[in-house]
Short mmCIF file of C-alpha atoms in Angstrom, two decimals:
data_model
loop_
_atom_site.label_atom_id
_atom_site.label_comp_id
_atom_site.label_asym_id
_atom_site.label_seq_id
_atom_site.Cartn_x
_atom_site.Cartn_y
_atom_site.Cartn_z
CA UNK A 3 -0.04 0.08 -0.02
CA UNK A 4 1.17 3.29 -0.99
CA UNK A 5 -1.10 5.38 0.97
CA UNK A 6 1.66 6.46 3.44
CA UNK A 7 4.16 7.10 0.79
CA UNK A 8 1.60 9.04 -1.37
CA UNK A 9 0.55 11.44 1.59
CA UNK A 10 4.12 12.49 2.31
CA UNK A 11 4.33 13.74 -1.40
CA UNK A 12 1.53 16.25 -1.04
CA UNK A 13 3.22 19.55 -1.83
CA UNK A 14 1.37 21.90 0.31
CA UNK A 15 0.43 22.12 3.89
CA UNK A 16 -2.15 19.86 5.51
CA UNK A 17 -3.58 21.00 8.80
CA UNK A 18 -3.86 17.53 10.23
CA UNK A 19 -1.38 14.84 11.04
CA UNK A 20 -0.37 12.79 7.97
CA UNK A 21 -0.06 9.57 9.96
CA UNK A 22 -3.56 10.01 11.25
CA UNK A 23 -4.91 10.61 7.69
CA UNK A 24 -3.22 7.44 6.41
CA UNK A 25 -4.56 5.46 9.32
CA UNK A 26 -7.95 6.31 8.48
CA UNK A 27 -7.62 6.02 4.55
CA UNK A 28 -6.08 2.37 5.10
CA UNK A 29 -8.89 1.49 7.43
CA UNK A 30 -11.51 2.87 4.93
CA UNK A 31 -10.23 0.99 1.87
CA UNK A 32 -9.74 -2.04 3.75
CA UNK A 33 -13.27 -1.99 5.19
CA UNK A 34 -14.77 -1.15 1.83
CA UNK A 35 -13.16 -4.18 0.26
CA UNK A 36 -14.16 -6.52 3.05
CA UNK A 37 -17.80 -5.28 2.90
CA UNK A 38 -18.01 -6.05 -0.99
CA UNK A 39 -16.38 -9.30 -0.43
CA UNK A 40 -18.59 -10.10 2.43
CA UNK A 41 -21.68 -9.25 0.45
CA UNK A 42 -20.47 -11.47 -2.21
CA UNK A 43 -19.77 -14.39 0.15
CA UNK A 44 -23.17 -13.87 1.99
CA UNK A 45 -24.80 -14.22 -1.41
CA UNK A 46 -23.02 -17.65 -1.96
CA UNK A 47 -24.36 -19.00 1.24
CA UNK A 48 -26.93 -21.66 1.19
CA UNK A 49 -29.06 -19.74 3.75
CA UNK A 50 -28.92 -16.40 1.80
CA UNK A 51 -32.27 -15.59 2.75
CA UNK A 52 -31.08 -15.03 6.44
CA UNK A 53 -28.35 -12.88 5.27
CA UNK A 54 -30.57 -10.11 3.32
CA UNK A 55 -29.93 -7.29 6.02
CA UNK A 56 -26.29 -8.32 6.18
CA UNK A 57 -25.81 -7.99 2.34
CA UNK A 58 -27.50 -4.62 2.46
CA UNK A 59 -25.37 -3.39 5.17
CA UNK A 60 -22.40 -4.47 3.45
CA UNK A 61 -23.39 -2.81 0.17
CA UNK A 62 -24.14 0.48 1.83
CA UNK A 63 -20.99 0.41 4.03
CA UNK A 64 -18.62 -0.31 0.89
CA UNK A 65 -20.36 2.65 -0.97
CA UNK A 66 -19.94 5.10 2.09
CA UNK A 67 -16.35 4.10 2.87
CA UNK A 68 -15.36 4.58 -0.72
CA UNK A 69 -16.83 8.08 -0.80
CA UNK A 70 -15.22 8.76 2.56
CA UNK A 71 -11.87 7.64 1.29
CA UNK A 72 -12.01 9.82 -1.77
CA UNK A 73 -12.94 12.96 0.51
CA UNK A 74 -9.96 12.10 2.99
CA UNK A 75 -7.63 11.55 -0.03
CA UNK A 76 -7.99 15.27 -1.01
CA UNK A 77 -6.38 18.13 0.82
CA UNK A 78 -6.68 20.90 -1.81
CA UNK A 79 -9.49 23.30 -1.14
CA UNK A 80 -10.27 21.57 2.19
CA UNK A 81 -13.76 22.03 3.65
CA UNK A 82 -13.97 20.90 7.28
CA UNK A 83 -17.79 20.73 7.23
CA UNK A 84 -17.88 18.19 4.33
CA UNK A 85 -15.04 16.15 5.72
CA UNK A 86 -16.93 16.06 9.12
CA UNK A 87 -20.31 15.26 8.09
CA UNK A 88 -19.09 12.48 5.55
CA UNK A 89 -17.08 10.91 8.48
CA UNK A 90 -20.16 10.91 10.92
CA UNK A 91 -21.97 9.03 8.00
CA UNK A 92 -19.26 6.71 7.65
CA UNK A 93 -18.92 5.96 11.40
CA UNK A 94 -22.82 5.24 11.44
CA UNK A 95 -22.40 2.84 8.39
CA UNK A 96 -19.54 1.08 10.02
CA UNK A 97 -21.24 0.81 13.34
CA UNK A 98 -24.44 -0.68 11.74
CA UNK A 99 -22.52 -3.01 9.45
CA UNK A 100 -20.23 -3.92 12.05
CA UNK A 101 -23.17 -4.95 14.41
CA UNK A 102 -25.09 -6.71 11.76
CA UNK A 103 -21.92 -8.77 10.61
CA UNK A 104 -21.12 -9.49 14.24
CA UNK A 105 -24.51 -11.29 14.65
CA UNK A 106 -23.23 -13.80 12.01
CA UNK A 107 -19.59 -13.91 13.04
CA UNK A 108 -19.73 -17.27 14.69
CA UNK A 109 -21.50 -18.94 11.73
CA UNK A 110 -19.64 -17.19 8.84
CA UNK A 111 -15.90 -16.45 9.03
CA UNK A 112 -16.38 -13.73 6.22
CA UNK A 113 -18.78 -11.89 8.61
CA UNK A 114 -16.47 -12.22 11.52
CA UNK A 115 -13.44 -10.68 9.57
CA UNK A 116 -15.67 -8.03 8.12
CA UNK A 117 -17.17 -7.06 11.42
CA UNK A 118 -13.68 -6.53 12.67
CA UNK A 119 -12.76 -4.34 10.00
CA UNK A 120 -15.93 -2.35 10.28
CA UNK A 121 -15.13 -1.69 13.94
CA UNK A 122 -11.45 -0.79 13.11
CA UNK A 123 -12.60 1.69 10.60
CA UNK A 124 -15.32 3.12 12.76
CA UNK A 125 -12.50 3.85 15.34
CA UNK A 126 -10.12 5.20 12.70
CA UNK A 127 -12.93 7.54 11.64
CA UNK A 128 -13.84 8.49 15.24
CA UNK A 129 -10.05 9.30 15.89
CA UNK A 130 -9.94 11.51 12.73
CA UNK A 131 -13.15 13.34 13.64
CA UNK A 132 -11.75 14.04 17.24
CA UNK A 133 -8.49 15.31 15.89
CA UNK A 134 -10.30 17.90 13.57
CA UNK A 135 -12.05 19.53 16.65
CA UNK B 167 -34.99 7.97 -16.72
CA UNK B 168 -36.44 4.86 -15.35
CA UNK B 169 -36.13 5.81 -11.68
CA UNK B 170 -40.05 6.24 -11.13
CA UNK B 171 -40.76 3.13 -13.09
CA UNK B 172 -38.07 1.06 -11.12
CA UNK B 173 -39.30 2.07 -7.79
CA UNK B 174 -42.94 1.05 -8.42
CA UNK B 175 -41.46 -2.44 -9.34
CA UNK B 176 -39.98 -2.93 -5.70
CA UNK B 177 -41.91 -6.08 -4.49
CA UNK B 178 -41.98 -5.45 -0.65
CA UNK B 179 -43.36 -2.46 1.42
CA UNK B 180 -41.40 0.71 1.60
CA UNK B 181 -42.21 2.91 4.56
CA UNK B 182 -41.56 6.26 2.66
CA UNK B 183 -43.52 7.76 -0.12
CA UNK B 184 -42.04 6.33 -3.41
CA UNK B 185 -42.59 9.43 -5.33
CA UNK B 186 -40.57 11.23 -2.57
CA UNK B 187 -37.66 8.74 -2.85
CA UNK B 188 -37.80 9.04 -6.92
CA UNK B 189 -37.52 12.82 -6.49
CA UNK B 190 -34.40 12.55 -4.34
CA UNK B 191 -32.92 9.98 -6.49
CA UNK B 192 -33.31 11.88 -9.71
CA UNK B 193 -31.87 14.97 -8.01
CA UNK B 194 -28.86 12.95 -6.72
CA UNK B 195 -27.84 11.44 -9.93
CA UNK B 196 -28.40 14.60 -11.67
CA UNK B 197 -26.26 16.59 -9.46
CA UNK B 198 -23.58 13.90 -9.34
CA UNK B 199 -23.18 14.10 -13.13
CA UNK B 200 -23.25 17.92 -13.17
CA UNK B 201 -20.50 17.99 -10.56
CA UNK B 202 -18.29 15.51 -12.43
CA UNK B 203 -18.83 17.59 -15.67
CA UNK B 204 -18.28 21.12 -13.87
CA UNK B 205 -14.92 19.62 -12.31
CA UNK B 206 -13.86 18.71 -16.01
CA UNK B 207 -15.05 21.98 -17.51
CA UNK B 208 -13.35 23.96 -14.69
CA UNK B 209 -10.03 21.96 -15.58
CA UNK B 210 -10.31 23.11 -19.14
CA UNK B 211 -10.69 26.81 -18.30
CA UNK B 212 -7.69 29.04 -18.97
CA UNK B 213 -7.64 30.44 -15.27
CA UNK B 214 -8.00 26.80 -13.94
CA UNK B 215 -5.70 28.00 -10.84
CA UNK B 216 -8.44 30.19 -9.67
CA UNK B 217 -10.90 27.24 -9.89
CA UNK B 218 -9.03 24.69 -7.42
CA UNK B 219 -11.51 24.99 -4.79
CA UNK B 220 -14.45 24.53 -7.08
CA UNK B 221 -12.93 21.59 -8.61
CA UNK B 222 -12.38 20.01 -5.16
CA UNK B 223 -15.99 20.81 -4.14
CA UNK B 224 -17.25 19.15 -7.29
CA UNK B 225 -15.20 15.95 -7.01
CA UNK B 226 -16.44 15.35 -3.24
CA UNK B 227 -19.86 16.32 -4.13
CA UNK B 228 -20.05 13.81 -7.03
CA UNK B 229 -18.66 11.06 -4.77
CA UNK B 230 -21.05 11.84 -2.10
CA UNK B 231 -24.01 12.11 -4.25
CA UNK B 232 -23.11 8.82 -5.83
CA UNK B 233 -23.06 7.05 -2.42
CA UNK B 234 -26.20 8.66 -1.27
CA UNK B 235 -28.03 7.59 -4.56
CA UNK B 236 -26.84 3.95 -3.98
CA UNK B 237 -28.13 4.02 -0.30
CA UNK B 238 -31.58 5.52 -1.38
CA UNK B 239 -31.76 3.17 -4.25
CA UNK B 240 -31.98 0.20 -1.67
CA UNK B 241 -34.91 -0.68 0.48
CA UNK B 242 -34.26 -4.22 1.70
CA UNK B 243 -32.81 -4.34 5.17
CA UNK B 244 -33.49 -0.57 5.60
CA UNK B 245 -31.55 1.14 8.40
CA UNK B 246 -32.80 4.58 9.00
CA UNK B 247 -29.70 5.55 10.81
CA UNK B 248 -27.26 5.21 7.76
CA UNK B 249 -30.05 6.80 5.51
CA UNK B 250 -30.03 9.78 7.81
CA UNK B 251 -26.36 10.27 8.37
CA UNK B 252 -25.65 9.94 4.68
CA UNK B 253 -28.27 12.28 3.77
CA UNK B 254 -26.95 14.89 6.27
CA UNK B 255 -23.59 14.41 4.63
CA UNK B 256 -25.10 14.91 1.23
CA UNK B 257 -26.84 18.04 2.27
CA UNK B 258 -23.54 19.53 3.58
CA UNK B 259 -21.65 18.58 0.24
CA UNK B 260 -24.51 20.08 -1.97
CA UNK B 261 -24.57 23.17 0.21
CA UNK B 262 -20.81 23.80 0.10
CA UNK B 263 -20.58 22.87 -3.75
CA UNK B 264 -23.48 24.97 -4.50
CA UNK B 265 -21.95 28.06 -2.64
CA UNK B 266 -18.63 27.58 -4.42
CA UNK B 267 -20.05 27.05 -7.87
CA UNK B 268 -22.38 29.87 -7.22
CA UNK B 269 -19.35 32.20 -6.82
CA UNK B 270 -18.36 31.64 -10.43
CA UNK B 271 -21.91 31.40 -11.89
CA UNK B 272 -21.67 34.79 -13.65
CA UNK B 273 -18.30 33.93 -15.29
CA UNK B 274 -18.73 30.30 -16.00
CA UNK B 275 -22.03 28.81 -17.40
CA UNK B 276 -21.14 25.36 -16.15
CA UNK B 277 -20.85 26.65 -12.65
CA UNK B 278 -24.07 28.45 -12.93
CA UNK B 279 -25.92 25.23 -13.83
CA UNK B 280 -24.01 23.03 -11.44
CA UNK B 281 -24.83 25.45 -8.58
CA UNK B 282 -28.53 25.24 -9.51
CA UNK B 283 -28.43 21.39 -9.50
CA UNK B 284 -26.49 21.31 -5.99
CA UNK B 285 -29.13 23.44 -4.43
CA UNK B 286 -32.01 21.43 -5.99
CA UNK B 287 -30.36 18.22 -4.81
CA UNK B 288 -29.82 19.87 -1.18
CA UNK B 289 -33.62 20.65 -1.10
CA UNK B 290 -34.57 17.07 -2.28
CA UNK B 291 -32.33 15.79 0.40
CA UNK B 292 -33.66 17.91 3.00
CA UNK B 293 -37.35 17.08 2.03
CA UNK B 294 -36.48 13.44 2.33
CA UNK B 295 -34.88 13.69 5.68
CA UNK B 296 -37.83 15.76 6.95
CA UNK B 297 -40.13 12.99 5.82
CA UNK B 298 -38.19 10.40 7.52
CA UNK B 299 -38.81 11.95 10.86
CA UNK C 201 -31.93 15.83 -15.89
CA UNK C 202 -29.13 18.42 -16.86
CA UNK C 203 -26.93 16.25 -18.65
CA UNK C 204 -27.80 17.86 -22.06
CA UNK C 205 -27.65 21.29 -20.55
CA UNK C 206 -24.19 20.71 -18.85
CA UNK C 207 -22.52 19.36 -22.02
CA UNK C 208 -23.52 22.63 -23.95
CA UNK C 209 -21.62 24.46 -21.26
CA UNK C 210 -18.21 22.70 -21.87
CA UNK C 211 -16.03 25.64 -22.86
CA UNK C 212 -13.50 23.81 -25.14
CA UNK C 213 -13.88 21.87 -28.46
CA UNK C 214 -15.28 18.20 -28.25
CA UNK C 215 -14.48 16.04 -31.16
CA UNK C 216 -17.55 14.02 -30.76
CA UNK C 217 -21.12 15.15 -31.26
CA UNK C 218 -22.40 16.54 -28.00
CA UNK C 219 -25.96 15.10 -28.36
CA UNK C 220 -24.54 11.66 -28.94
CA UNK C 221 -22.39 11.81 -25.84
CA UNK C 222 -25.42 13.10 -23.89
CA UNK C 223 -27.60 10.17 -25.16
CA UNK C 224 -24.96 7.65 -23.84
CA UNK C 225 -24.64 9.40 -20.52
CA UNK C 226 -28.41 9.40 -19.92
CA UNK C 227 -28.48 5.69 -20.78
CA UNK C 228 -25.42 4.95 -18.60
CA UNK C 229 -26.69 6.64 -15.32
CA UNK C 230 -30.30 5.29 -15.86
CA UNK C 231 -28.83 1.64 -16.31
CA UNK C 232 -26.73 2.12 -13.27
CA UNK C 233 -29.53 3.09 -11.12
CA UNK C 234 -31.91 0.44 -12.46
CA UNK C 235 -29.13 -2.31 -11.73
CA UNK C 236 -28.62 -0.99 -8.16
CA UNK C 237 -32.47 -1.09 -7.53
CA UNK C 238 -32.82 -4.38 -9.36
CA UNK C 239 -30.11 -6.09 -7.12
CA UNK C 240 -31.97 -4.75 -4.11
CA UNK C 241 -35.37 -5.94 -5.33
CA UNK C 242 -33.99 -9.39 -6.28
CA UNK C 243 -32.72 -9.56 -2.68
CA UNK C 244 -36.06 -8.94 -1.25
CA UNK C 245 -37.66 -11.70 -3.33
CA UNK C 246 -38.66 -14.90 -1.49
CA UNK C 247 -36.81 -16.95 -4.03
CA UNK C 248 -33.43 -15.03 -3.61
CA UNK C 249 -31.54 -18.11 -3.77
CA UNK C 250 -32.63 -18.32 -7.66
CA UNK C 251 -31.44 -14.75 -8.22
CA UNK C 252 -27.92 -15.04 -7.10
CA UNK C 253 -26.51 -14.60 -10.48
CA UNK C 254 -28.89 -11.78 -11.30
CA UNK C 255 -27.81 -9.98 -8.26
CA UNK C 256 -24.08 -10.38 -9.17
CA UNK C 257 -24.78 -9.13 -12.57
CA UNK C 258 -26.65 -6.11 -11.36
CA UNK C 259 -23.95 -5.14 -8.96
CA UNK C 260 -21.10 -5.47 -11.52
CA UNK C 261 -23.03 -3.70 -14.24
CA UNK C 262 -23.87 -0.80 -11.81
CA UNK C 263 -20.33 -0.38 -10.88
CA UNK C 264 -19.12 -0.56 -14.64
CA UNK C 265 -21.87 1.90 -15.83
CA UNK C 266 -20.83 4.40 -13.08
CA UNK C 267 -17.20 4.19 -14.03
CA UNK C 268 -17.93 4.71 -17.75
CA UNK C 269 -20.37 7.62 -17.16
CA UNK C 270 -17.54 9.38 -15.27
CA UNK C 271 -15.19 8.76 -18.12
CA UNK C 272 -17.74 9.91 -20.73
CA UNK C 273 -18.40 13.09 -18.69
CA UNK C 274 -14.88 14.27 -18.91
CA UNK C 275 -13.52 16.01 -22.15
CA UNK C 276 -10.37 17.56 -20.91
CA UNK C 277 -7.02 15.75 -21.82
CA UNK C 278 -9.14 13.17 -23.70
CA UNK C 279 -7.61 9.69 -24.25
CA UNK C 280 -9.50 7.81 -26.99
CA UNK C 281 -7.80 4.53 -25.82
CA UNK C 282 -9.43 4.70 -22.33
CA UNK C 283 -12.80 5.79 -23.51
CA UNK C 284 -12.83 2.94 -26.23
CA UNK C 285 -11.61 0.25 -23.54
CA UNK C 286 -14.14 1.26 -20.95
CA UNK C 287 -16.95 1.38 -23.55
CA UNK C 288 -16.29 -2.15 -24.54
CA UNK C 289 -16.27 -3.42 -21.03
CA UNK C 290 -19.50 -1.63 -20.33
CA UNK C 291 -21.15 -3.07 -23.53
CA UNK C 292 -20.26 -6.49 -22.26
CA UNK C 293 -21.40 -5.83 -18.81
CA UNK C 294 -24.76 -4.40 -20.02
CA UNK C 295 -25.06 -7.44 -22.48
CA UNK C 296 -24.49 -10.05 -19.67
CA UNK C 297 -26.90 -8.27 -17.20
CA UNK C 298 -29.59 -7.52 -20.00
CA UNK C 299 -29.46 -11.39 -20.80
CA UNK C 300 -29.57 -12.40 -17.15
CA UNK C 301 -32.30 -10.05 -16.11
CA UNK C 302 -34.15 -11.03 -19.34
CA UNK C 303 -34.36 -14.56 -17.99
CA UNK C 304 -36.51 -13.40 -15.14
CA UNK C 305 -38.32 -10.81 -16.88
CA UNK C 306 -41.56 -12.49 -16.93
CA UNK C 307 -41.46 -13.44 -13.26
CA UNK C 308 -40.05 -10.09 -11.91
CA UNK C 309 -41.08 -6.68 -13.21
CA UNK C 310 -37.96 -5.28 -11.95
CA UNK C 311 -36.00 -7.48 -14.04
CA UNK C 312 -38.07 -6.73 -17.11
CA UNK C 313 -37.49 -2.91 -16.69
CA UNK C 314 -33.81 -3.48 -15.81
CA UNK C 315 -33.06 -5.72 -18.88
CA UNK C 316 -34.61 -3.18 -20.95
CA UNK C 317 -32.42 -0.39 -19.51
CA UNK C 318 -29.30 -2.70 -19.95
CA UNK C 319 -30.10 -3.15 -23.63
CA UNK C 320 -30.69 0.42 -24.20
CA UNK C 321 -27.53 1.21 -22.60
CA UNK C 322 -25.70 -1.27 -24.56
CA UNK C 323 -27.04 0.13 -27.83
CA UNK C 324 -26.03 3.79 -26.75
CA UNK C 325 -22.48 2.53 -26.07
CA UNK C 326 -22.28 0.61 -29.19
CA UNK C 327 -23.26 3.97 -31.23
CA UNK C 328 -20.86 5.98 -29.18
CA UNK C 329 -17.84 3.38 -29.96
CA UNK C 330 -19.05 3.49 -33.69
CA UNK C 331 -19.00 7.25 -33.85
CA UNK C 332 -15.45 7.28 -32.30
CA UNK C 333 -13.95 5.39 -35.06
CA UNK D 296 -5.13 -5.06 4.73
CA UNK D 297 -7.53 -7.88 5.06
CA UNK D 298 -7.72 -8.75 1.30
CA UNK D 299 -5.85 -11.99 1.67
CA UNK D 300 -7.83 -12.86 4.88
CA UNK D 301 -11.15 -12.25 3.26
CA UNK D 302 -10.54 -14.22 0.12
CA UNK D 303 -9.75 -17.29 2.08
CA UNK D 304 -13.26 -17.07 3.79
CA UNK D 305 -15.12 -17.23 0.55
CA UNK D 306 -17.28 -20.33 1.20
CA UNK D 307 -17.56 -21.72 -2.43
CA UNK D 308 -15.22 -22.76 -5.13
CA UNK D 309 -13.29 -20.15 -6.91
CA UNK D 310 -11.73 -21.34 -10.34
CA UNK D 311 -8.80 -19.10 -10.18
CA UNK D 312 -5.83 -19.04 -7.57
CA UNK D 313 -6.88 -17.02 -4.55
CA UNK D 314 -3.41 -15.61 -4.05
CA UNK D 315 -3.48 -14.04 -7.61
CA UNK D 316 -6.91 -12.62 -7.09
CA UNK D 317 -5.67 -10.96 -3.78
CA UNK D 318 -2.48 -9.64 -5.69
CA UNK D 319 -4.65 -7.89 -8.23
CA UNK D 320 -7.05 -6.59 -5.64
CA UNK D 321 -4.26 -5.09 -3.53
CA UNK D 322 -2.77 -3.38 -6.60
CA UNK D 323 -6.13 -2.07 -7.79
CA UNK D 324 -7.07 -0.39 -4.58
CA UNK D 325 -3.58 1.00 -4.06
CA UNK D 326 -3.48 2.34 -7.51
CA UNK D 327 -6.98 3.89 -7.25
CA UNK D 328 -6.16 5.73 -3.95
CA UNK D 329 -2.80 6.83 -5.56
CA UNK D 330 -4.42 8.29 -8.65
CA UNK D 331 -6.95 10.23 -6.40
CA UNK D 332 -4.22 11.44 -4.23
CA UNK D 333 -2.14 12.41 -7.20
CA UNK D 334 -5.07 14.19 -8.93
CA UNK D 335 -5.39 16.31 -5.87
CA UNK D 336 -1.77 16.91 -5.39
CA UNK D 337 -1.59 18.08 -8.97
CA UNK D 338 -4.42 20.48 -8.45
CA UNK D 339 -2.43 22.01 -5.59
CA UNK D 340 0.74 22.61 -7.88
CA UNK D 341 1.51 26.24 -8.77
CA UNK D 342 1.60 25.00 -12.52
CA UNK D 343 -1.66 23.12 -12.36
CA UNK D 344 -2.31 24.29 -16.03
CA UNK D 345 0.55 22.22 -17.24
CA UNK D 346 -1.04 19.11 -15.35
CA UNK D 347 -4.52 19.03 -16.91
CA UNK D 348 -4.05 15.80 -18.77
CA UNK D 349 -2.38 14.12 -15.75
CA UNK D 350 -5.29 15.20 -13.50
CA UNK D 351 -7.83 13.79 -16.12
CA UNK D 352 -5.90 10.53 -16.32
CA UNK D 353 -5.68 10.12 -12.58
CA UNK D 354 -9.57 10.63 -12.21
CA UNK D 355 -10.39 8.16 -14.97
CA UNK D 356 -7.86 5.61 -13.53
CA UNK D 357 -9.08 5.86 -10.23
CA UNK D 358 -12.73 5.19 -11.27
CA UNK D 359 -11.76 2.38 -13.40
CA UNK D 360 -9.56 0.65 -10.87
CA UNK D 361 -12.59 1.00 -8.30
CA UNK D 362 -14.93 -0.78 -10.65
CA UNK D 363 -12.43 -3.34 -11.44
CA UNK D 364 -11.56 -4.04 -7.87
CA UNK D 365 -15.42 -4.35 -7.06
CA UNK D 366 -15.78 -6.93 -10.00
CA UNK D 367 -12.75 -8.89 -8.91
CA UNK D 368 -13.99 -8.96 -5.20
CA UNK D 369 -17.05 -11.04 -6.23
CA UNK D 370 -16.99 -14.67 -7.11
CA UNK D 371 -20.65 -15.75 -6.93
CA UNK D 372 -22.26 -15.97 -10.32
CA UNK D 373 -19.08 -15.38 -12.06
CA UNK D 374 -19.08 -14.24 -15.80
CA UNK D 375 -15.68 -14.35 -17.23
CA UNK D 376 -16.72 -12.21 -20.06
CA UNK D 377 -17.31 -9.29 -17.78
CA UNK D 378 -14.21 -9.77 -15.85
CA UNK D 379 -11.96 -10.10 -18.87
CA UNK D 380 -13.49 -6.92 -20.53
CA UNK D 381 -13.10 -4.74 -17.40
CA UNK D 382 -9.60 -6.07 -16.83
CA UNK D 383 -8.64 -4.88 -20.33
CA UNK D 384 -10.11 -1.45 -19.74
CA UNK D 385 -8.23 -1.19 -16.47
CA UNK D 386 -4.94 -2.18 -18.10
CA UNK D 387 -5.45 0.41 -20.55
CA UNK D 388 -6.38 3.12 -17.98
CA UNK D 389 -3.35 2.07 -16.11
CA UNK D 390 -0.89 2.20 -18.96
CA UNK D 391 -2.13 5.67 -20.09
CA UNK D 392 -2.11 7.06 -16.58
CA UNK D 393 1.33 5.44 -15.76
CA UNK D 394 2.70 7.03 -19.04
CA UNK D 395 1.19 10.36 -18.30
CA UNK D 396 2.35 10.43 -14.56
CA UNK D 397 5.70 9.14 -15.77
CA UNK D 398 6.22 12.32 -17.82
CA UNK D 399 6.10 14.46 -14.47
CA UNK D 400 8.02 11.92 -12.41
CA UNK D 401 11.31 13.88 -12.13
CA UNK D 402 9.28 17.16 -11.28
CA UNK D 403 6.64 15.81 -9.01
CA UNK D 404 7.21 13.15 -6.42
CA UNK D 405 3.47 12.36 -6.35
CA UNK D 406 3.51 11.65 -10.02
CA UNK D 407 6.65 9.41 -9.52
CA UNK D 408 4.92 7.21 -6.96
CA UNK D 409 1.63 7.23 -8.79
CA UNK D 410 3.37 6.20 -12.07
CA UNK D 411 5.00 3.18 -10.31
CA UNK D 412 1.66 2.07 -8.82
CA UNK D 413 -0.13 2.26 -12.19
CA UNK D 414 2.46 0.06 -13.70
CA UNK D 415 2.32 -2.40 -10.92
CA UNK D 416 -1.39 -2.42 -11.27
CA UNK D 417 -1.13 -2.93 -15.03
CA UNK D 418 1.06 -5.93 -14.34
CA UNK D 419 -1.16 -7.39 -11.66
CA UNK D 420 -4.09 -7.11 -14.21
CA UNK D 421 -2.09 -8.58 -17.03
CA UNK D 422 -1.17 -11.59 -14.94
CA UNK D 423 -4.75 -12.01 -13.99
CA UNK D 424 -6.02 -11.97 -17.46
CA UNK D 425 -3.23 -14.37 -18.54
CA UNK D 426 -4.28 -16.69 -15.57
CA UNK D 427 -7.84 -16.60 -16.71
CA UNK D 428 -7.17 -17.98 -20.39
#
């Protein structure tokens, strides 16, 4: 992953700690991929009908993490209001999806790994939001 | 656009008014495309250096509208907390981008049209959020 | 939809017919939303287990149409090779998804509408590709 | 990154080598983030007007890599035709963007790192495509 390397190359000032931004970015893109993969794994399960809500949460969480990672990858023309609001949405999506996947963690290994990534991403976004204020 | 036709085909119950959801969806996908196009038009302007913040706002707003449209296109396993938080992020992104594009509306026709779409999308998301509560 | 209005505001030259680009863009964003909605409607069906392949096609087609719409919304620094290759991928995705949804069109109204949008989008991309050469 | 861990949890058969899929996925999400960050860094450069084509390539490449990563993250209801066509589009996008960023690699460190990631991603997609046939 070149996230840490890329952020060092940003040529202007960034008001936030670059390591903290990189931590959040890595958690976001990891969570997004885990959610896309978990939705797909759920879809292949015999009891897919019991995993409808889990698939839905995964799809939303992947889309929201992707958008949040895009926003956090940009520093030019920074608007704290957008960053803050999108982080809050992402924290909520990760919380909901982590809880939902957590319910199937003992049954499905993909849900266990995905729940763990959602929780890590939620914490990384919370840390970022706290550092902004 | 088949948005209104598609939403009529959803086979289960939806707690919100389907016309209202379609209004928001149409505003979101319209705004997203306008923002992507406006960022690109700004990039082609001779004075691109003066449009940095506008390009940034456009890119964020496009990504956030896209994620919000995805969330609002799904009704299975509905989680009001995710929908609400993502709508709030989208309202903020549309407000910021509408204001920024609005500053260049007299100079650049693409900014004028884009500002108008951001404001319409902001209102559609606000209406949706209000209807949820 | 402001797609036709936005494309008129692009301040530099575009080598292709602007109406043709707008046609493709409208078909793409329409198809993408229909696919996201169809995946979600399939997920809510009692016999979701029979619709696994349809959901998968829908998810792929939505992602690919979105990326293609982004590429076709940009004219600055145009690279025909990228546009052409992405259009070809989109034609394939629309063909596969249209065929798959078409198999369930008599059973599920959402699949019928979605199949129709996939085919329209496929044709719009084919027309675009032909006009490029 | 949980990509390697997630792919091990997929509960059904996958016809391709899981390590190879994980290699491609890691290269894709890395390249996408590098491209988004490089577009933003270019936008902040004093001579942004000279980097218009680079920004455009970065934006396209990010969108195309994201769509490709989504497709490669899914194994249920696999359609080789879609995967193949999207990989070909991604190879082209990475080639074009790697070449463009490569032109500014001595001047801008972000372009140097991004060019390297585009080339790595191009190779990973080529390896994947070869393994499919």
